[in-house]
Amino acid sequence: MNKYLFDKLPCGCEVTAYEIGNDTVRATILNYGGIIQKLLYRGTDIIGGYDKIEGYRVSDGYQGALIGRYANRIRGGRFTLNGVDYQLAQNESARGNHLHGGDIGYDAKLWDVEYKQDCDGEHLILTLTDPDGTENYPGTVNVRVTYSVCGENFSIHYEAVSDKDTPFNMTNHAYLNMNGIAGGQIYDQTLQVNADFMSKVDEHLIPVDKVPVDGTAFDFRTPKLLSRELMTCDDPQMVIGGGLDHNLYITTDEATLYQGKKLSKAAVFAGKLGALTLYTDKPCVQFYAANFMEGEYPFKGGLKREKNGALCLETQFAPDGPNRGEAILKAGDKYDYTALFRFDV
Ligand code: BGC
């Protein structure tokens, strides 16, 4: 493990970078937001991000960051739990939704970090106490996220316990490009998803139905090119999303055993560098093709940020779960989910 001072926050607090991995996969993780700042696959960086902490603070794309307490959207920022009405920040102002944990989510917190090495590989254990009432959510939650690099596997293990019932749904917002992040738009890359169903959304990008992908632009059951034509096609759901920005329900017919858990094969994302396969025990994945990634502030090394310059594969519960009685972490229960990114060797 290599550890160094990455930058300082305006408050003077230090942001530390931790580098773990091997010749196939190498990850640089920041204690700020648990951000994956670099992800090298056979020496090529495949993840969006910045050279300075300012980039992460001025951009609104959650580049590489941990997302919580509730990833994705909650309609109107409102939900009712155990007879109590809650109003969260409507920080996605254009649609009036609560998005990715609110005004100050897990992506903007300083996490404690511990390093561990064993015969499987290297691990960074990030912990955070999220106090009762933060962002108006009920309950104090103790959160623990373990990033591991074990051979060709890069994994994120999410664990949490709350002292009150609370909505809880964590993910990571890595923007990946399998030609390398300097490799341009993803139009020549392919995506295959083991999903028969998707969330049909309304104009606020809130699910209104669970529908089959048959006959839609979202049938990725065989590998499909993430072409410009696909993402600008006239499928009404594609139009509403401004491109690919949708939740798919993962089938559980193919699995792998990893760190003692059975994880379903969710997706394969492939480009010039090779393929990465996503496995998870979460029921869903949000596929977001960086539809709003263009912007003034440049990426690492002065790289231009471009629309469709990457793909996010965000393991999650379906959006707006608390308004369907889903994605509630009960007091004292253990939240325990994994996302495994397995690279070709
Ligand atoms: C959402 C997008 C959003 C992006 C960045 C994704 O998880 O689905 O709609 O623009 O995050 O905030």
Short mmCIF file of C-alpha atoms and ligand atoms in Angstrom, two decimals:
data_model
loop_
_atom_site.label_atom_id
_atom_site.label_comp_id
_atom_site.label_asym_id
_atom_site.label_seq_id
_atom_site.Cartn_x
_atom_site.Cartn_y
_atom_site.Cartn_z
CA MET A 1 0.00 0.00 0.00
CA ASN A 2 1.18 3.44 -0.87
CA LYS A 3 -0.24 6.41 1.05
CA TYR A 4 0.23 10.12 0.35
CA LEU A 5 -1.24 13.57 0.92
CA PHE A 6 -3.62 14.13 -2.02
CA ASP A 7 -4.81 17.66 -1.23
CA LYS A 8 -6.36 19.81 1.49
CA LEU A 9 -9.99 20.82 1.96
CA PRO A 10 -10.88 24.53 2.39
CA CYS A 11 -11.08 23.83 6.16
CA GLY A 12 -7.44 22.74 6.10
CA CYS A 13 -8.29 19.06 6.65
CA GLU A 14 -6.00 16.70 4.81
CA VAL A 15 -7.25 14.43 2.05
CA THR A 16 -5.17 11.26 1.93
CA ALA A 17 -4.81 8.90 -1.03
CA TYR A 18 -4.34 5.15 -0.54
CA GLU A 19 -3.12 2.99 -3.40
CA ILE A 20 -3.71 -0.78 -3.38
CA GLY A 21 -3.50 -3.49 -6.00
CA ASN A 22 -1.38 -5.44 -8.42
CA ASP A 23 -0.34 -5.40 -12.09
CA THR A 24 -3.88 -6.22 -13.30
CA VAL A 25 -5.89 -3.86 -11.08
CA ARG A 26 -4.68 -0.88 -9.03
CA ALA A 27 -7.00 1.44 -7.17
CA THR A 28 -6.38 4.81 -5.55
CA ILE A 29 -8.97 5.62 -2.90
CA LEU A 30 -9.42 8.95 -1.08
CA ASN A 31 -10.61 9.30 2.50
CA TYR A 32 -12.81 12.16 1.16
CA GLY A 33 -16.06 10.63 -0.12
CA GLY A 34 -14.38 7.22 -0.33
CA ILE A 35 -13.68 8.35 -3.89
CA ILE A 36 -11.99 5.95 -6.30
CA GLN A 37 -9.64 8.54 -7.78
CA LYS A 38 -7.80 6.16 -10.11
CA LEU A 39 -8.59 2.65 -11.28
CA LEU A 40 -5.81 1.18 -13.38
CA TYR A 41 -6.55 -1.87 -15.50
CA ARG A 42 -3.28 -3.27 -16.81
CA GLY A 43 -1.76 0.16 -16.29
CA THR A 44 -4.49 2.23 -18.02
CA ASP A 45 -6.75 4.48 -15.95
CA ILE A 46 -10.40 3.61 -16.67
CA ILE A 47 -12.20 5.90 -14.21
CA GLY A 48 -13.33 9.53 -14.38
CA GLY A 49 -11.95 11.90 -11.77
CA TYR A 50 -9.82 14.90 -10.92
CA ASP A 51 -6.26 15.81 -9.93
CA LYS A 52 -7.41 18.14 -7.17
CA ILE A 53 -10.13 17.95 -4.55
CA GLU A 54 -11.63 21.16 -5.96
CA GLY A 55 -12.74 19.20 -9.02
CA TYR A 56 -14.77 16.82 -6.88
CA ARG A 57 -16.25 19.69 -4.93
CA VAL A 58 -17.32 21.86 -7.87
CA SER A 59 -18.63 19.09 -10.14
CA ASP A 60 -22.06 17.64 -9.42
CA GLY A 61 -21.43 14.23 -10.98
CA TYR A 62 -20.40 12.29 -7.85
CA GLN A 63 -17.29 11.04 -9.69
CA GLY A 64 -16.05 7.75 -8.19
CA ALA A 65 -17.69 8.50 -4.84
CA LEU A 66 -19.55 6.49 -2.24
CA ILE A 67 -23.23 7.37 -2.29
CA GLY A 68 -25.52 7.34 0.76
CA ARG A 69 -27.56 7.28 2.89
CA TYR A 70 -29.93 6.66 -0.02
CA ALA A 71 -28.55 6.26 -3.54
CA ASN A 72 -30.66 7.55 -6.45
CA ARG A 73 -34.01 9.29 -6.04
CA ILE A 74 -36.77 9.66 -3.47
CA ARG A 75 -39.83 11.39 -4.93
CA GLY A 76 -40.28 14.92 -3.63
CA GLY A 77 -37.77 14.04 -0.90
CA ARG A 78 -40.74 12.65 1.04
CA PHE A 79 -41.49 9.31 2.65
CA THR A 80 -43.46 7.98 5.61
CA LEU A 81 -41.93 5.45 7.95
CA ASN A 82 -43.54 3.93 11.07
CA GLY A 83 -46.29 6.58 10.82
CA VAL A 84 -43.89 9.53 10.73
CA ASP A 85 -43.62 11.80 7.66
CA TYR A 86 -40.11 12.80 6.64
CA GLN A 87 -39.07 15.63 4.33
CA LEU A 88 -35.54 15.34 2.95
CA ALA A 89 -33.63 17.88 0.87
CA GLN A 90 -34.96 18.21 -2.68
CA ASN A 91 -31.42 18.64 -3.95
CA GLU A 92 -32.32 17.51 -7.47
CA SER A 93 -34.08 20.83 -7.85
CA ALA A 94 -35.16 20.48 -11.49
CA ARG A 95 -37.26 17.40 -10.62
CA GLY A 96 -37.95 18.16 -6.96
CA ASN A 97 -36.37 14.87 -5.86
CA HIS A 98 -33.98 13.89 -3.13
CA LEU A 99 -30.87 12.57 -4.93
CA HIS A 100 -27.88 10.55 -3.71
CA GLY A 101 -28.25 11.32 0.01
CA GLY A 102 -29.07 15.03 -0.09
CA ASP A 103 -27.13 18.28 0.27
CA ILE A 104 -24.14 16.68 1.99
CA GLY A 105 -24.07 12.98 1.24
CA TYR A 106 -21.47 10.30 1.92
CA ASP A 107 -19.61 11.52 -1.18
CA ALA A 108 -18.60 14.67 0.72
CA LYS A 109 -17.64 13.18 4.08
CA LEU A 110 -14.21 12.43 5.48
CA TRP A 111 -14.05 8.71 6.25
CA ASP A 112 -11.70 6.93 8.65
CA VAL A 113 -9.47 4.48 6.79
CA GLU A 114 -7.67 1.32 7.90
CA TYR A 115 -5.46 -0.92 5.78
CA LYS A 116 -5.37 -4.71 5.85
CA GLN A 117 -3.51 -7.30 3.83
CA ASP A 118 -4.17 -11.04 3.74
CA CYS A 119 -3.51 -13.97 1.43
CA ASP A 120 -6.40 -12.88 -0.85
CA GLY A 121 -5.11 -9.35 -1.44
CA GLU A 122 -5.25 -5.82 -0.08
CA HIS A 123 -8.15 -4.11 1.64
CA LEU A 124 -9.06 -0.57 2.71
CA ILE A 125 -11.71 -0.37 5.41
CA LEU A 126 -13.56 2.95 5.48
CA THR A 127 -15.82 3.79 8.40
CA LEU A 128 -18.25 6.60 9.11
CA THR A 129 -20.77 7.38 11.82
CA ASP A 130 -23.82 9.06 10.27
CA PRO A 131 -25.69 10.65 13.22
CA ASP A 132 -29.47 10.57 13.80
CA GLY A 133 -31.19 13.45 12.00
CA THR A 134 -28.41 14.09 9.48
CA GLU A 135 -30.05 15.24 6.24
CA ASN A 136 -33.28 14.60 8.20
CA TYR A 137 -32.96 10.82 8.06
CA PRO A 138 -33.89 8.86 11.21
CA GLY A 139 -31.32 6.87 13.19
CA THR A 140 -27.59 6.86 13.75
CA VAL A 141 -25.96 4.55 11.23
CA ASN A 142 -22.52 3.04 11.59
CA VAL A 143 -21.24 2.45 8.09
CA ARG A 144 -18.30 0.35 6.97
CA VAL A 145 -17.13 0.02 3.38
CA THR A 146 -14.31 -2.31 2.37
CA TYR A 147 -12.53 -1.79 -0.93
CA SER A 148 -10.51 -4.87 -1.91
CA VAL A 149 -8.19 -5.77 -4.73
CA CYS A 150 -7.74 -9.54 -4.86
CA GLY A 151 -6.10 -10.74 -8.07
CA GLU A 152 -8.31 -9.58 -10.96
CA ASN A 153 -11.14 -8.64 -8.58
CA PHE A 154 -11.97 -5.15 -7.39
CA SER A 155 -14.79 -5.21 -4.86
CA ILE A 156 -16.79 -2.93 -2.63
CA HIS A 157 -18.37 -4.46 0.46
CA TYR A 158 -21.01 -2.29 2.13
CA GLU A 159 -21.99 -2.92 5.75
CA ALA A 160 -24.14 -0.84 8.08
CA VAL A 161 -26.18 -0.99 11.27
CA SER A 162 -28.73 1.62 12.36
CA ASP A 163 -30.29 2.22 15.79
CA LYS A 164 -33.65 3.21 14.20
CA ASP A 165 -35.46 2.03 11.07
CA THR A 166 -34.19 4.09 8.15
CA PRO A 167 -34.07 4.09 4.35
CA PHE A 168 -30.63 2.78 3.41
CA ASN A 169 -29.21 2.09 -0.04
CA MET A 170 -25.54 2.58 -0.77
CA THR A 171 -23.66 2.49 -4.05
CA ASN A 172 -20.54 3.82 -5.71
CA HIS A 173 -20.68 6.29 -8.58
CA ALA A 174 -17.65 5.15 -10.62
CA TYR A 175 -17.63 6.45 -14.22
CA LEU A 176 -15.89 3.71 -16.20
CA ASN A 177 -14.56 3.61 -19.73
CA MET A 178 -13.22 0.31 -21.04
CA ASN A 179 -11.09 2.08 -23.66
CA GLY A 180 -9.46 4.00 -20.82
CA ILE A 181 -10.85 7.28 -19.50
CA ALA A 182 -8.79 9.13 -22.12
CA GLY A 183 -10.31 6.85 -24.78
CA GLY A 184 -13.24 9.03 -25.84
CA GLN A 185 -16.97 8.33 -25.85
CA ILE A 186 -18.24 4.81 -25.14
CA TYR A 187 -20.12 4.41 -28.45
CA ASP A 188 -17.85 1.51 -29.60
CA GLN A 189 -18.17 -0.38 -26.28
CA THR A 190 -20.63 -3.13 -25.48
CA LEU A 191 -22.91 -3.85 -22.56
CA GLN A 192 -24.64 -7.09 -21.68
CA VAL A 193 -27.04 -7.20 -18.72
CA ASN A 194 -28.72 -10.20 -17.12
CA ALA A 195 -32.03 -8.42 -16.69
CA ASP A 196 -35.51 -9.33 -17.92
CA PHE A 197 -37.19 -6.37 -16.19
CA MET A 198 -36.58 -2.66 -15.78
CA SER A 199 -38.15 0.26 -13.94
CA LYS A 200 -40.38 2.33 -16.17
CA VAL A 201 -39.99 5.94 -15.00
CA ASP A 202 -42.09 9.09 -15.23
CA GLU A 203 -40.80 12.52 -16.25
CA HIS A 204 -39.24 12.94 -12.78
CA LEU A 205 -37.20 9.75 -13.36
CA ILE A 206 -39.19 8.05 -10.59
CA PRO A 207 -40.27 4.42 -11.21
CA VAL A 208 -43.97 3.96 -11.88
CA ASP A 209 -43.89 0.31 -12.99
CA LYS A 210 -41.69 -2.77 -13.34
CA VAL A 211 -41.88 -3.84 -16.98
CA PRO A 212 -40.25 -6.47 -19.23
CA VAL A 213 -37.33 -5.28 -21.36
CA ASP A 214 -38.60 -7.35 -24.34
CA GLY A 215 -38.93 -5.26 -27.45
CA THR A 216 -37.44 -2.14 -25.84
CA ALA A 217 -34.09 -0.37 -26.22
CA PHE A 218 -33.23 -1.78 -22.77
CA ASP A 219 -32.99 -5.41 -23.82
CA PHE A 220 -29.28 -6.00 -23.14
CA ARG A 221 -29.63 -9.74 -22.62
CA THR A 222 -27.20 -10.26 -25.48
CA PRO A 223 -24.22 -7.86 -25.78
CA LYS A 224 -25.22 -4.60 -27.41
CA LEU A 225 -23.23 -1.64 -28.68
CA LEU A 226 -23.69 1.50 -26.56
CA SER A 227 -23.97 3.45 -29.79
CA ARG A 228 -24.97 7.08 -30.14
CA GLU A 229 -28.00 5.82 -32.12
CA LEU A 230 -29.12 3.62 -29.22
CA MET A 231 -28.82 6.41 -26.70
CA THR A 232 -30.65 8.93 -28.85
CA CYS A 233 -33.32 6.52 -30.14
CA ASP A 234 -37.02 7.32 -29.86
CA ASP A 235 -37.85 4.72 -27.19
CA PRO A 236 -39.96 6.92 -24.85
CA GLN A 237 -37.96 5.79 -21.80
CA MET A 238 -34.68 6.67 -23.50
CA VAL A 239 -36.12 10.10 -24.34
CA ILE A 240 -37.23 10.71 -20.72
CA GLY A 241 -33.76 9.73 -19.42
CA GLY A 242 -31.92 11.92 -21.92
CA GLY A 243 -30.18 8.66 -22.82
CA LEU A 244 -29.33 5.59 -20.78
CA ASP A 245 -30.09 6.36 -17.11
CA HIS A 246 -32.24 3.44 -15.97
CA ASN A 247 -32.71 0.82 -13.31
CA LEU A 248 -32.64 -2.84 -14.37
CA TYR A 249 -33.61 -5.83 -12.20
CA ILE A 250 -30.86 -8.45 -12.16
CA THR A 251 -31.76 -12.09 -12.68
CA THR A 252 -30.08 -14.53 -10.32
CA ASP A 253 -29.50 -17.46 -12.66
CA GLU A 254 -25.69 -17.18 -12.88
CA ALA A 255 -23.53 -16.65 -9.83
CA THR A 256 -20.00 -16.66 -8.43
CA LEU A 257 -18.75 -17.27 -4.91
CA TYR A 258 -16.66 -14.38 -3.58
CA GLN A 259 -15.55 -13.62 -0.02
CA GLY A 260 -17.96 -16.34 1.13
CA LYS A 261 -20.98 -14.80 -0.62
CA LYS A 262 -23.01 -15.83 -3.63
CA LEU A 263 -23.11 -12.91 -6.08
CA SER A 264 -25.23 -12.85 -9.24
CA LYS A 265 -23.66 -12.06 -12.57
CA ALA A 266 -25.25 -8.73 -13.43
CA ALA A 267 -23.45 -7.25 -16.43
CA VAL A 268 -20.47 -7.36 -18.76
CA PHE A 269 -19.05 -4.06 -20.00
CA ALA A 270 -16.36 -4.39 -22.68
CA GLY A 271 -14.08 -2.14 -24.70
CA LYS A 272 -10.66 -2.12 -26.33
CA LEU A 273 -8.88 -2.94 -23.04
CA GLY A 274 -11.03 -6.02 -22.36
CA ALA A 275 -14.14 -6.80 -20.33
CA LEU A 276 -15.23 -6.23 -16.82
CA THR A 277 -17.96 -8.35 -15.29
CA LEU A 278 -20.13 -6.98 -12.51
CA TYR A 279 -21.45 -9.33 -9.83
CA THR A 280 -23.69 -8.32 -6.95
CA ASP A 281 -26.18 -9.48 -4.34
CA LYS A 282 -28.17 -6.26 -4.72
CA PRO A 283 -31.40 -6.71 -6.72
CA CYS A 284 -30.81 -3.87 -9.21
CA VAL A 285 -28.28 -1.79 -11.10
CA GLN A 286 -28.67 1.77 -12.40
CA PHE A 287 -26.95 2.10 -15.78
CA TYR A 288 -26.06 5.73 -16.35
CA ALA A 289 -24.12 6.64 -19.49
CA ALA A 290 -22.78 9.97 -18.17
CA ASN A 291 -25.45 11.92 -20.06
CA PHE A 292 -24.50 15.13 -18.27
CA MET A 293 -20.75 14.67 -17.94
CA GLU A 294 -19.65 17.54 -20.16
CA GLY A 295 -18.39 20.60 -18.30
CA GLU A 296 -15.71 23.22 -17.99
CA TYR A 297 -13.68 21.73 -15.17
CA PRO A 298 -11.24 19.24 -16.76
CA PHE A 299 -10.56 15.69 -15.64
CA LYS A 300 -7.15 14.36 -14.57
CA GLY A 301 -4.30 15.57 -16.75
CA GLY A 302 -6.48 18.28 -18.33
CA LEU A 303 -8.71 15.72 -20.06
CA LYS A 304 -11.94 17.09 -21.54
CA ARG A 305 -15.17 15.85 -19.92
CA GLU A 306 -17.61 14.60 -22.52
CA LYS A 307 -21.23 13.45 -22.59
CA ASN A 308 -21.25 9.63 -22.83
CA GLY A 309 -17.55 9.52 -21.95
CA ALA A 310 -18.15 6.74 -19.40
CA LEU A 311 -20.69 4.32 -17.95
CA CYS A 312 -21.77 4.05 -14.30
CA LEU A 313 -22.94 0.64 -13.08
CA GLU A 314 -24.53 1.50 -9.75
CA THR A 315 -25.67 -1.53 -7.75
CA GLN A 316 -28.75 -0.52 -5.74
CA PHE A 317 -32.33 -1.11 -4.63
CA ALA A 318 -34.78 0.32 -7.17
CA PRO A 319 -35.16 4.12 -6.91
CA ASP A 320 -37.78 5.61 -4.56
CA GLY A 321 -37.88 2.38 -2.52
CA PRO A 322 -39.09 4.02 0.74
CA ASN A 323 -42.33 5.03 -1.04
CA ARG A 324 -42.99 1.37 -1.83
CA GLY A 325 -42.02 0.14 1.65
CA GLU A 326 -38.69 -1.14 0.27
CA ALA A 327 -35.02 -0.50 1.11
CA ILE A 328 -35.66 0.04 4.81
CA LEU A 329 -32.85 -1.00 7.13
CA LYS A 330 -34.51 -2.13 10.35
CA ALA A 331 -33.01 -1.06 13.68
CA GLY A 332 -30.31 -3.52 14.72
CA ASP A 333 -30.33 -5.44 11.41
CA LYS A 334 -27.17 -5.78 9.37
CA TYR A 335 -26.96 -4.19 5.92
CA ASP A 336 -24.50 -6.34 3.98
CA TYR A 337 -24.07 -6.09 0.19
CA THR A 338 -21.20 -6.43 -2.26
CA ALA A 339 -20.37 -5.15 -5.73
CA LEU A 340 -17.62 -7.10 -7.46
CA PHE A 341 -15.92 -5.80 -10.61
CA ARG A 342 -14.00 -8.73 -12.10
CA PHE A 343 -11.56 -7.95 -14.90
CA ASP A 344 -10.40 -10.19 -17.74
CA VAL A 345 -6.92 -11.57 -17.17
C1 BGC B 1 -28.57 9.25 -11.87
C2 BGC B 1 -28.50 10.33 -12.91
C3 BGC B 1 -27.72 11.49 -12.37
C4 BGC B 1 -26.35 10.99 -11.99
C5 BGC B 1 -25.43 12.05 -11.45
C6 BGC B 1 -27.17 8.83 -11.55
O1 BGC B 1 -27.19 7.86 -10.55
O2 BGC B 1 -29.36 8.16 -12.27
O3 BGC B 1 -29.78 10.73 -13.30
O4 BGC B 1 -27.64 12.54 -13.30
O5 BGC B 1 -26.47 9.96 -11.06
O6 BGC B 1 -26.01 12.75 -10.44
#
